[in-house]
Amino acid sequence: MATYVIGDLQGCYDVLQRLLQRISYDPTQDKLWFCGDLIARGPQSLQCLQFVKSLGDNAVCVLGNHDLHFIACYYGFNSVKAKDLLQPLLDSPQLDELVQWLRHLPLLYISPDQRYLLVHAGLAPQWSLNDAITLTNEVQQLLRDDPQTLLGVMYGNQPDSFAAGLSAEQRWRFTVNSCTRMRFCREDGTLELKEKGHPRYQTALVPWYEFWRNKPHPELFFGHWAALNGYSPVADIHALDTGCVWGNALTAYCIETQQRYSVAGL
């Protein structure tokens, strides 16, 4: 039995199947963990959702920013962009079913033994691990029970820091931004949500994971940041997005063997 953590699919179903062949995936024994952003930009978002959903308990997946944006579009809070290539998903008779399934995915997953943590983008500098668990549980429950309340206030870059006294709406937005959009922070730990490049070019900004280098946390896996090309300098924080949809690669990390496997992307 093996557990493989896989970077952002973004609609690259055929690439995923090649990766599963590469790792000799056994659906009767192995587990697949997905870092979010199952959909958008690639040509096969529908197939990606259908496949991951079909895995049932053999798969774990957290929500990414593209996944949340699509849910918001479904409920009328935003518009699907043509470049996201989502028309086959919109036209699918399974659309309602797939959206309801997406709504029940978590923002944050911690393994039952508390040794491993999965998130799409990262954890806010101001949080403790308990903060992250409490706040993501609140957002996850709202998305399941009352999605329109959450989705109606989800968009925006403020607040850029977590502190006592935030309203419920501000707390939800900050949590979503931290877990699904964040890459860099300013030196004071406030979120900077526009920059997407490599840290070597941003000397005034700090990658979010540097704030967690010396904090207690499980071994952590994240996607979202293609410019890192799968590299994080923090030993127990693993970057998995290797830019599959941008012509680079799709990567899986085996937890048990600590080995990486990659196949060429689009």
PDB file of C-alpha atoms in Angstrom:
ATOM      1  CA  MET A   1       0.000   0.000   0.000  1.00  0.00           C
ATOM      2  CA  ALA A   2       1.260   3.467  -0.898  1.00  0.00           C
ATOM      3  CA  THR A   3       0.012   7.024  -0.539  1.00  0.00           C
ATOM      4  CA  TYR A   4       0.775   9.415  -3.406  1.00  0.00           C
ATOM      5  CA  VAL A   5       0.336  13.183  -3.105  1.00  0.00           C
ATOM      6  CA  ILE A   6      -0.327  14.715  -6.532  1.00  0.00           C
ATOM      7  CA  GLY A   7       0.035  18.323  -7.625  1.00  0.00           C
ATOM      8  CA  ASP A   8      -2.500  20.533  -9.403  1.00  0.00           C
ATOM      9  CA  LEU A   9      -4.351  18.654 -12.177  1.00  0.00           C
ATOM     10  CA  GLN A  10      -6.090  21.673 -13.734  1.00  0.00           C
ATOM     11  CA  GLY A  11      -8.028  19.593 -16.208  1.00  0.00           C
ATOM     12  CA  CYS A  12      -5.110  17.399 -17.342  1.00  0.00           C
ATOM     13  CA  TYR A  13      -6.805  14.006 -17.139  1.00  0.00           C
ATOM     14  CA  ASP A  14      -4.710  12.199 -19.756  1.00  0.00           C
ATOM     15  CA  VAL A  15      -1.520  13.366 -18.032  1.00  0.00           C
ATOM     16  CA  LEU A  16      -2.855  12.056 -14.727  1.00  0.00           C
ATOM     17  CA  GLN A  17      -3.465   8.644 -16.273  1.00  0.00           C
ATOM     18  CA  ARG A  18       0.119   8.548 -17.554  1.00  0.00           C
ATOM     19  CA  LEU A  19       1.351   9.440 -14.079  1.00  0.00           C
ATOM     20  CA  LEU A  20      -0.720   6.647 -12.528  1.00  0.00           C
ATOM     21  CA  GLN A  21       0.843   4.214 -14.988  1.00  0.00           C
ATOM     22  CA  ARG A  22       4.268   5.565 -14.077  1.00  0.00           C
ATOM     23  CA  ILE A  23       3.744   4.822 -10.377  1.00  0.00           C
ATOM     24  CA  SER A  24       1.984   1.474 -11.047  1.00  0.00           C
ATOM     25  CA  TYR A  25      -1.048   2.734  -9.163  1.00  0.00           C
ATOM     26  CA  ASP A  26      -3.107  -0.071  -7.618  1.00  0.00           C
ATOM     27  CA  PRO A  27      -6.670   1.151  -6.938  1.00  0.00           C
ATOM     28  CA  THR A  28      -7.287  -1.763  -4.567  1.00  0.00           C
ATOM     29  CA  GLN A  29      -4.463  -0.740  -2.243  1.00  0.00           C
ATOM     30  CA  ASP A  30      -3.045   2.705  -2.943  1.00  0.00           C
ATOM     31  CA  LYS A  31      -4.351   6.111  -1.855  1.00  0.00           C
ATOM     32  CA  LEU A  32      -4.214   9.296  -3.905  1.00  0.00           C
ATOM     33  CA  TRP A  33      -4.104  12.748  -2.317  1.00  0.00           C
ATOM     34  CA  PHE A  34      -4.780  15.749  -4.562  1.00  0.00           C
ATOM     35  CA  CYS A  35      -3.571  19.271  -3.739  1.00  0.00           C
ATOM     36  CA  GLY A  36      -6.627  21.000  -5.227  1.00  0.00           C
ATOM     37  CA  ASP A  37      -7.289  22.832  -8.485  1.00  0.00           C
ATOM     38  CA  LEU A  38      -8.647  19.737 -10.136  1.00  0.00           C
ATOM     39  CA  ILE A  39     -10.135  21.904 -12.875  1.00  0.00           C
ATOM     40  CA  ALA A  40      -9.617  24.900 -15.196  1.00  0.00           C
ATOM     41  CA  ARG A  41      -7.141  25.805 -17.951  1.00  0.00           C
ATOM     42  CA  GLY A  42      -6.661  22.204 -19.133  1.00  0.00           C
ATOM     43  CA  PRO A  43      -9.001  20.492 -21.618  1.00  0.00           C
ATOM     44  CA  GLN A  44     -10.431  17.702 -19.434  1.00  0.00           C
ATOM     45  CA  SER A  45     -11.814  19.209 -16.244  1.00  0.00           C
ATOM     46  CA  LEU A  46     -14.963  17.102 -16.450  1.00  0.00           C
ATOM     47  CA  GLN A  47     -12.974  13.884 -16.663  1.00  0.00           C
ATOM     48  CA  CYS A  48     -10.753  14.937 -13.763  1.00  0.00           C
ATOM     49  CA  LEU A  49     -13.741  15.514 -11.495  1.00  0.00           C
ATOM     50  CA  GLN A  50     -15.441  12.307 -12.575  1.00  0.00           C
ATOM     51  CA  PHE A  51     -12.307  10.270 -11.942  1.00  0.00           C
ATOM     52  CA  VAL A  52     -11.374  11.700  -8.551  1.00  0.00           C
ATOM     53  CA  LYS A  53     -14.975  11.448  -7.371  1.00  0.00           C
ATOM     54  CA  SER A  54     -15.115   7.812  -8.534  1.00  0.00           C
ATOM     55  CA  LEU A  55     -12.188   6.930  -6.257  1.00  0.00           C
ATOM     56  CA  GLY A  56     -14.353   7.397  -3.177  1.00  0.00           C
ATOM     57  CA  ASP A  57     -12.465   6.723   0.047  1.00  0.00           C
ATOM     58  CA  ASN A  58      -9.283   5.914  -1.885  1.00  0.00           C
ATOM     59  CA  ALA A  59      -8.811   9.618  -2.589  1.00  0.00           C
ATOM     60  CA  VAL A  60      -8.344  12.756  -0.510  1.00  0.00           C
ATOM     61  CA  CYS A  61      -8.679  16.150  -2.154  1.00  0.00           C
ATOM     62  CA  VAL A  62      -8.620  19.699  -0.818  1.00  0.00           C
ATOM     63  CA  LEU A  63     -10.204  22.657  -2.566  1.00  0.00           C
ATOM     64  CA  GLY A  64      -8.135  25.035  -4.668  1.00  0.00           C
ATOM     65  CA  ASN A  65      -8.919  28.547  -5.838  1.00  0.00           C
ATOM     66  CA  HIS A  66     -10.091  27.346  -9.266  1.00  0.00           C
ATOM     67  CA  ASP A  67     -12.415  24.808  -7.662  1.00  0.00           C
ATOM     68  CA  LEU A  68     -13.937  27.416  -5.357  1.00  0.00           C
ATOM     69  CA  HIS A  69     -14.270  29.912  -8.191  1.00  0.00           C
ATOM     70  CA  PHE A  70     -16.193  27.366 -10.233  1.00  0.00           C
ATOM     71  CA  ILE A  71     -18.570  26.681  -7.332  1.00  0.00           C
ATOM     72  CA  ALA A  72     -19.148  30.429  -7.030  1.00  0.00           C
ATOM     73  CA  CYS A  73     -19.892  30.649 -10.771  1.00  0.00           C
ATOM     74  CA  TYR A  74     -22.377  27.796 -10.468  1.00  0.00           C
ATOM     75  CA  TYR A  75     -24.258  29.784  -7.826  1.00  0.00           C
ATOM     76  CA  GLY A  76     -24.155  32.976  -9.877  1.00  0.00           C
ATOM     77  CA  PHE A  77     -21.530  34.918  -7.932  1.00  0.00           C
ATOM     78  CA  ASN A  78     -19.068  35.121 -10.807  1.00  0.00           C
ATOM     79  CA  SER A  79     -18.639  34.169 -14.465  1.00  0.00           C
ATOM     80  CA  VAL A  80     -16.761  31.275 -16.017  1.00  0.00           C
ATOM     81  CA  LYS A  81     -13.856  32.460 -18.166  1.00  0.00           C
ATOM     82  CA  ALA A  82     -13.477  31.077 -21.680  1.00  0.00           C
ATOM     83  CA  LYS A  83      -9.779  30.366 -21.079  1.00  0.00           C
ATOM     84  CA  ASP A  84     -10.701  27.919 -18.317  1.00  0.00           C
ATOM     85  CA  LEU A  85     -12.156  25.515 -20.935  1.00  0.00           C
ATOM     86  CA  LEU A  86     -15.017  24.490 -18.648  1.00  0.00           C
ATOM     87  CA  GLN A  87     -17.874  24.284 -21.154  1.00  0.00           C
ATOM     88  CA  PRO A  88     -17.932  20.453 -21.223  1.00  0.00           C
ATOM     89  CA  LEU A  89     -18.325  20.499 -17.447  1.00  0.00           C
ATOM     90  CA  LEU A  90     -21.071  23.100 -17.632  1.00  0.00           C
ATOM     91  CA  ASP A  91     -22.884  21.018 -20.252  1.00  0.00           C
ATOM     92  CA  SER A  92     -22.554  17.740 -18.371  1.00  0.00           C
ATOM     93  CA  PRO A  93     -25.716  16.091 -16.989  1.00  0.00           C
ATOM     94  CA  GLN A  94     -23.570  15.429 -13.901  1.00  0.00           C
ATOM     95  CA  LEU A  95     -22.945  19.126 -13.266  1.00  0.00           C
ATOM     96  CA  ASP A  96     -25.181  19.427 -10.199  1.00  0.00           C
ATOM     97  CA  GLU A  97     -23.842  16.213  -8.701  1.00  0.00           C
ATOM     98  CA  LEU A  98     -20.220  17.218  -9.237  1.00  0.00           C
ATOM     99  CA  VAL A  99     -20.712  20.670  -7.723  1.00  0.00           C
ATOM    100  CA  GLN A 100     -22.338  19.162  -4.648  1.00  0.00           C
ATOM    101  CA  TRP A 101     -19.385  16.791  -4.338  1.00  0.00           C
ATOM    102  CA  LEU A 102     -16.926  19.689  -4.647  1.00  0.00           C
ATOM    103  CA  ARG A 103     -18.819  21.604  -1.942  1.00  0.00           C
ATOM    104  CA  HIS A 104     -18.107  18.802   0.499  1.00  0.00           C
ATOM    105  CA  LEU A 105     -14.340  18.763  -0.025  1.00  0.00           C
ATOM    106  CA  PRO A 106     -12.224  20.308   2.750  1.00  0.00           C
ATOM    107  CA  LEU A 107      -9.870  23.282   2.645  1.00  0.00           C
ATOM    108  CA  LEU A 108      -7.462  21.427   4.906  1.00  0.00           C
ATOM    109  CA  TYR A 109      -6.876  17.725   5.486  1.00  0.00           C
ATOM    110  CA  ILE A 110      -4.893  16.190   8.330  1.00  0.00           C
ATOM    111  CA  SER A 111      -4.254  12.448   8.308  1.00  0.00           C
ATOM    112  CA  PRO A 112      -5.838  10.407  11.127  1.00  0.00           C
ATOM    113  CA  ASP A 113      -2.416   9.862  12.700  1.00  0.00           C
ATOM    114  CA  GLN A 114      -1.822  13.667  12.659  1.00  0.00           C
ATOM    115  CA  ARG A 115       1.483  13.192  10.811  1.00  0.00           C
ATOM    116  CA  TYR A 116       0.557  14.730   7.440  1.00  0.00           C
ATOM    117  CA  LEU A 117      -1.291  17.846   6.325  1.00  0.00           C
ATOM    118  CA  LEU A 118      -2.629  18.709   2.868  1.00  0.00           C
ATOM    119  CA  VAL A 119      -3.612  22.215   1.729  1.00  0.00           C
ATOM    120  CA  HIS A 120      -3.796  23.891  -1.666  1.00  0.00           C
ATOM    121  CA  ALA A 121      -1.854  27.129  -1.076  1.00  0.00           C
ATOM    122  CA  GLY A 122      -0.630  27.390   2.508  1.00  0.00           C
ATOM    123  CA  LEU A 123      -1.218  28.367   6.134  1.00  0.00           C
ATOM    124  CA  ALA A 124      -1.301  31.979   7.290  1.00  0.00           C
ATOM    125  CA  PRO A 125       1.729  33.235   9.249  1.00  0.00           C
ATOM    126  CA  GLN A 126      -0.416  34.408  12.188  1.00  0.00           C
ATOM    127  CA  TRP A 127      -2.035  31.018  12.713  1.00  0.00           C
ATOM    128  CA  SER A 128      -1.161  28.160  14.969  1.00  0.00           C
ATOM    129  CA  LEU A 129      -2.046  24.682  13.761  1.00  0.00           C
ATOM    130  CA  ASN A 130      -5.123  24.746  15.999  1.00  0.00           C
ATOM    131  CA  ASP A 131      -6.162  28.081  14.473  1.00  0.00           C
ATOM    132  CA  ALA A 132      -5.876  26.575  10.986  1.00  0.00           C
ATOM    133  CA  ILE A 133      -8.002  23.583  11.936  1.00  0.00           C
ATOM    134  CA  THR A 134     -10.688  25.641  13.682  1.00  0.00           C
ATOM    135  CA  LEU A 135     -10.984  28.275  10.942  1.00  0.00           C
ATOM    136  CA  THR A 136     -11.006  25.856   8.025  1.00  0.00           C
ATOM    137  CA  ASN A 137     -13.607  23.711   9.764  1.00  0.00           C
ATOM    138  CA  GLU A 138     -15.828  26.780  10.074  1.00  0.00           C
ATOM    139  CA  VAL A 139     -15.513  27.611   6.366  1.00  0.00           C
ATOM    140  CA  GLN A 140     -15.939  24.006   5.271  1.00  0.00           C
ATOM    141  CA  GLN A 141     -19.142  23.625   7.268  1.00  0.00           C
ATOM    142  CA  LEU A 142     -20.557  26.846   5.845  1.00  0.00           C
ATOM    143  CA  LEU A 143     -19.761  25.776   2.279  1.00  0.00           C
ATOM    144  CA  ARG A 144     -21.655  22.549   2.877  1.00  0.00           C
ATOM    145  CA  ASP A 145     -24.641  23.984   4.744  1.00  0.00           C
ATOM    146  CA  ASP A 146     -25.055  27.516   3.391  1.00  0.00           C
ATOM    147  CA  PRO A 147     -22.817  27.993   0.350  1.00  0.00           C
ATOM    148  CA  GLN A 148     -24.382  31.201  -0.873  1.00  0.00           C
ATOM    149  CA  THR A 149     -23.585  33.012   2.383  1.00  0.00           C
ATOM    150  CA  LEU A 150     -19.911  32.127   2.035  1.00  0.00           C
ATOM    151  CA  LEU A 151     -19.613  32.619  -1.723  1.00  0.00           C
ATOM    152  CA  GLY A 152     -21.245  36.028  -1.569  1.00  0.00           C
ATOM    153  CA  VAL A 153     -18.418  37.414   0.589  1.00  0.00           C
ATOM    154  CA  MET A 154     -15.537  35.215  -0.548  1.00  0.00           C
ATOM    155  CA  TYR A 155     -13.889  37.531  -3.104  1.00  0.00           C
ATOM    156  CA  GLY A 156     -11.456  40.267  -2.094  1.00  0.00           C
ATOM    157  CA  ASN A 157      -7.933  40.770  -0.763  1.00  0.00           C
ATOM    158  CA  GLN A 158      -8.819  42.220   2.640  1.00  0.00           C
ATOM    159  CA  PRO A 159      -8.220  41.635   5.446  1.00  0.00           C
ATOM    160  CA  ASP A 160      -4.588  40.779   4.758  1.00  0.00           C
ATOM    161  CA  SER A 161      -3.848  39.714   8.328  1.00  0.00           C
ATOM    162  CA  PHE A 162      -5.550  37.627  10.982  1.00  0.00           C
ATOM    163  CA  ALA A 163      -6.364  39.219  14.310  1.00  0.00           C
ATOM    164  CA  ALA A 164      -8.995  39.238  16.998  1.00  0.00           C
ATOM    165  CA  GLY A 165     -12.015  41.348  16.196  1.00  0.00           C
ATOM    166  CA  LEU A 166     -12.503  40.352  12.561  1.00  0.00           C
ATOM    167  CA  SER A 167     -16.108  39.980  11.498  1.00  0.00           C
ATOM    168  CA  ALA A 168     -17.312  36.522  10.471  1.00  0.00           C
ATOM    169  CA  GLU A 169     -17.198  37.534   6.793  1.00  0.00           C
ATOM    170  CA  GLN A 170     -13.651  38.864   7.138  1.00  0.00           C
ATOM    171  CA  ARG A 171     -12.585  35.698   8.940  1.00  0.00           C
ATOM    172  CA  TRP A 172     -14.019  33.465   6.198  1.00  0.00           C
ATOM    173  CA  ARG A 173     -12.408  35.500   3.402  1.00  0.00           C
ATOM    174  CA  PHE A 174      -9.016  35.522   5.092  1.00  0.00           C
ATOM    175  CA  THR A 175      -9.195  31.771   5.621  1.00  0.00           C
ATOM    176  CA  VAL A 176     -10.102  31.098   1.984  1.00  0.00           C
ATOM    177  CA  ASN A 177      -7.343  33.416   0.751  1.00  0.00           C
ATOM    178  CA  SER A 178      -4.722  31.806   2.974  1.00  0.00           C
ATOM    179  CA  CYS A 179      -5.599  28.236   2.075  1.00  0.00           C
ATOM    180  CA  THR A 180      -6.262  28.678  -1.642  1.00  0.00           C
ATOM    181  CA  ARG A 181      -4.581  31.873  -2.957  1.00  0.00           C
ATOM    182  CA  MET A 182      -1.552  32.798  -0.843  1.00  0.00           C
ATOM    183  CA  ARG A 183       2.039  32.511  -2.046  1.00  0.00           C
ATOM    184  CA  PHE A 184       3.961  35.462  -0.636  1.00  0.00           C
ATOM    185  CA  CYS A 185       3.638  37.519   2.499  1.00  0.00           C
ATOM    186  CA  ARG A 186       5.220  40.793   3.467  1.00  0.00           C
ATOM    187  CA  GLU A 187       7.891  40.758   6.152  1.00  0.00           C
ATOM    188  CA  ASP A 188       5.275  41.539   8.812  1.00  0.00           C
ATOM    189  CA  GLY A 189       3.276  38.456   7.823  1.00  0.00           C
ATOM    190  CA  THR A 190       0.478  40.223   5.979  1.00  0.00           C
ATOM    191  CA  LEU A 191      -0.676  38.495   2.809  1.00  0.00           C
ATOM    192  CA  GLU A 192       0.441  39.681  -0.639  1.00  0.00           C
ATOM    193  CA  LEU A 193      -1.941  38.004  -3.065  1.00  0.00           C
ATOM    194  CA  LYS A 194      -0.908  39.334  -6.477  1.00  0.00           C
ATOM    195  CA  GLU A 195       2.665  38.144  -6.975  1.00  0.00           C
ATOM    196  CA  LYS A 196       3.054  34.682  -8.557  1.00  0.00           C
ATOM    197  CA  GLY A 197       6.747  34.546  -9.443  1.00  0.00           C
ATOM    198  CA  HIS A 198       9.726  32.736  -7.986  1.00  0.00           C
ATOM    199  CA  PRO A 199      11.067  33.892  -4.587  1.00  0.00           C
ATOM    200  CA  ARG A 200      14.484  34.623  -6.079  1.00  0.00           C
ATOM    201  CA  TYR A 201      12.978  37.642  -7.822  1.00  0.00           C
ATOM    202  CA  GLN A 202      11.094  38.990  -4.811  1.00  0.00           C
ATOM    203  CA  THR A 203      13.573  40.061  -2.170  1.00  0.00           C
ATOM    204  CA  ALA A 204      11.016  42.308  -0.445  1.00  0.00           C
ATOM    205  CA  LEU A 205       8.517  39.465  -0.024  1.00  0.00           C
ATOM    206  CA  VAL A 206       8.676  36.276   2.027  1.00  0.00           C
ATOM    207  CA  PRO A 207       7.265  32.879   0.940  1.00  0.00           C
ATOM    208  CA  TRP A 208       4.521  31.839   3.331  1.00  0.00           C
ATOM    209  CA  TYR A 209       6.291  28.614   4.282  1.00  0.00           C
ATOM    210  CA  GLU A 210       9.220  30.501   5.821  1.00  0.00           C
ATOM    211  CA  PHE A 211       6.886  31.632   8.600  1.00  0.00           C
ATOM    212  CA  TRP A 212       6.157  27.963   9.348  1.00  0.00           C
ATOM    213  CA  ARG A 213       9.754  26.762   9.237  1.00  0.00           C
ATOM    214  CA  ASN A 214      10.069  26.753  13.034  1.00  0.00           C
ATOM    215  CA  LYS A 215       6.426  26.293  13.984  1.00  0.00           C
ATOM    216  CA  PRO A 216       5.129  22.884  15.071  1.00  0.00           C
ATOM    217  CA  HIS A 217       3.166  21.288  12.264  1.00  0.00           C
ATOM    218  CA  PRO A 218       2.678  17.921  10.572  1.00  0.00           C
ATOM    219  CA  GLU A 219       4.633  17.150   7.421  1.00  0.00           C
ATOM    220  CA  LEU A 220       2.920  19.475   4.972  1.00  0.00           C
ATOM    221  CA  PHE A 221       2.053  19.191   1.267  1.00  0.00           C
ATOM    222  CA  PHE A 222       0.822  22.033  -0.940  1.00  0.00           C
ATOM    223  CA  GLY A 223       0.302  22.924  -4.602  1.00  0.00           C
ATOM    224  CA  HIS A 224      -0.786  26.200  -6.236  1.00  0.00           C
ATOM    225  CA  TRP A 225       2.673  27.710  -6.831  1.00  0.00           C
ATOM    226  CA  ALA A 226       3.860  26.528 -10.253  1.00  0.00           C
ATOM    227  CA  ALA A 227       6.845  28.909 -10.271  1.00  0.00           C
ATOM    228  CA  LEU A 228       8.448  26.865  -7.486  1.00  0.00           C
ATOM    229  CA  ASN A 229       8.498  23.859  -9.849  1.00  0.00           C
ATOM    230  CA  GLY A 230       8.050  21.505  -6.917  1.00  0.00           C
ATOM    231  CA  TYR A 231      10.816  22.882  -4.699  1.00  0.00           C
ATOM    232  CA  SER A 232      10.502  24.177  -1.144  1.00  0.00           C
ATOM    233  CA  PRO A 233      13.614  24.823   0.957  1.00  0.00           C
ATOM    234  CA  VAL A 234      11.826  23.744   4.136  1.00  0.00           C
ATOM    235  CA  ALA A 235      12.472  20.033   4.595  1.00  0.00           C
ATOM    236  CA  ASP A 236       9.049  19.011   5.887  1.00  0.00           C
ATOM    237  CA  ILE A 237       6.983  21.347   3.664  1.00  0.00           C
ATOM    238  CA  HIS A 238       6.656  19.895   0.165  1.00  0.00           C
ATOM    239  CA  ALA A 239       5.684  21.819  -2.980  1.00  0.00           C
ATOM    240  CA  LEU A 240       3.852  19.620  -5.514  1.00  0.00           C
ATOM    241  CA  ASP A 241       2.689  21.963  -8.286  1.00  0.00           C
ATOM    242  CA  THR A 242       5.119  21.481 -11.172  1.00  0.00           C
ATOM    243  CA  GLY A 243       3.080  23.342 -13.785  1.00  0.00           C
ATOM    244  CA  CYS A 244       1.428  20.487 -15.632  1.00  0.00           C
ATOM    245  CA  VAL A 245      -1.025  22.726 -17.479  1.00  0.00           C
ATOM    246  CA  TRP A 246       1.784  25.121 -18.448  1.00  0.00           C
ATOM    247  CA  GLY A 247       3.780  22.477 -20.318  1.00  0.00           C
ATOM    248  CA  ASN A 248       6.018  21.334 -17.489  1.00  0.00           C
ATOM    249  CA  ALA A 249       5.110  18.216 -15.501  1.00  0.00           C
ATOM    250  CA  LEU A 250       2.638  16.501 -13.191  1.00  0.00           C
ATOM    251  CA  THR A 251       4.254  15.181 -10.029  1.00  0.00           C
ATOM    252  CA  ALA A 252       3.390  12.625  -7.369  1.00  0.00           C
ATOM    253  CA  TYR A 253       5.194  12.206  -4.043  1.00  0.00           C
ATOM    254  CA  CYS A 254       5.060   8.817  -2.304  1.00  0.00           C
ATOM    255  CA  ILE A 255       4.785   9.376   1.444  1.00  0.00           C
ATOM    256  CA  GLU A 256       6.045   5.917   2.363  1.00  0.00           C
ATOM    257  CA  THR A 257       9.199   5.946   0.189  1.00  0.00           C
ATOM    258  CA  GLN A 258       9.744   9.746   0.037  1.00  0.00           C
ATOM    259  CA  GLN A 259      10.232   9.455  -3.729  1.00  0.00           C
ATOM    260  CA  ARG A 260       8.936  11.769  -6.453  1.00  0.00           C
ATOM    261  CA  TYR A 261       7.606  10.700  -9.821  1.00  0.00           C
ATOM    262  CA  SER A 262       6.862  13.024 -12.725  1.00  0.00           C
ATOM    263  CA  VAL A 263       5.507  12.810 -16.260  1.00  0.00           C
ATOM    264  CA  ALA A 264       5.462  15.497 -18.930  1.00  0.00           C
ATOM    265  CA  GLY A 265       2.488  17.854 -18.878  1.00  0.00           C
ATOM    266  CA  LEU A 266       0.564  19.463 -21.708  1.00  0.00           C
TER     267      LEU A 266
END
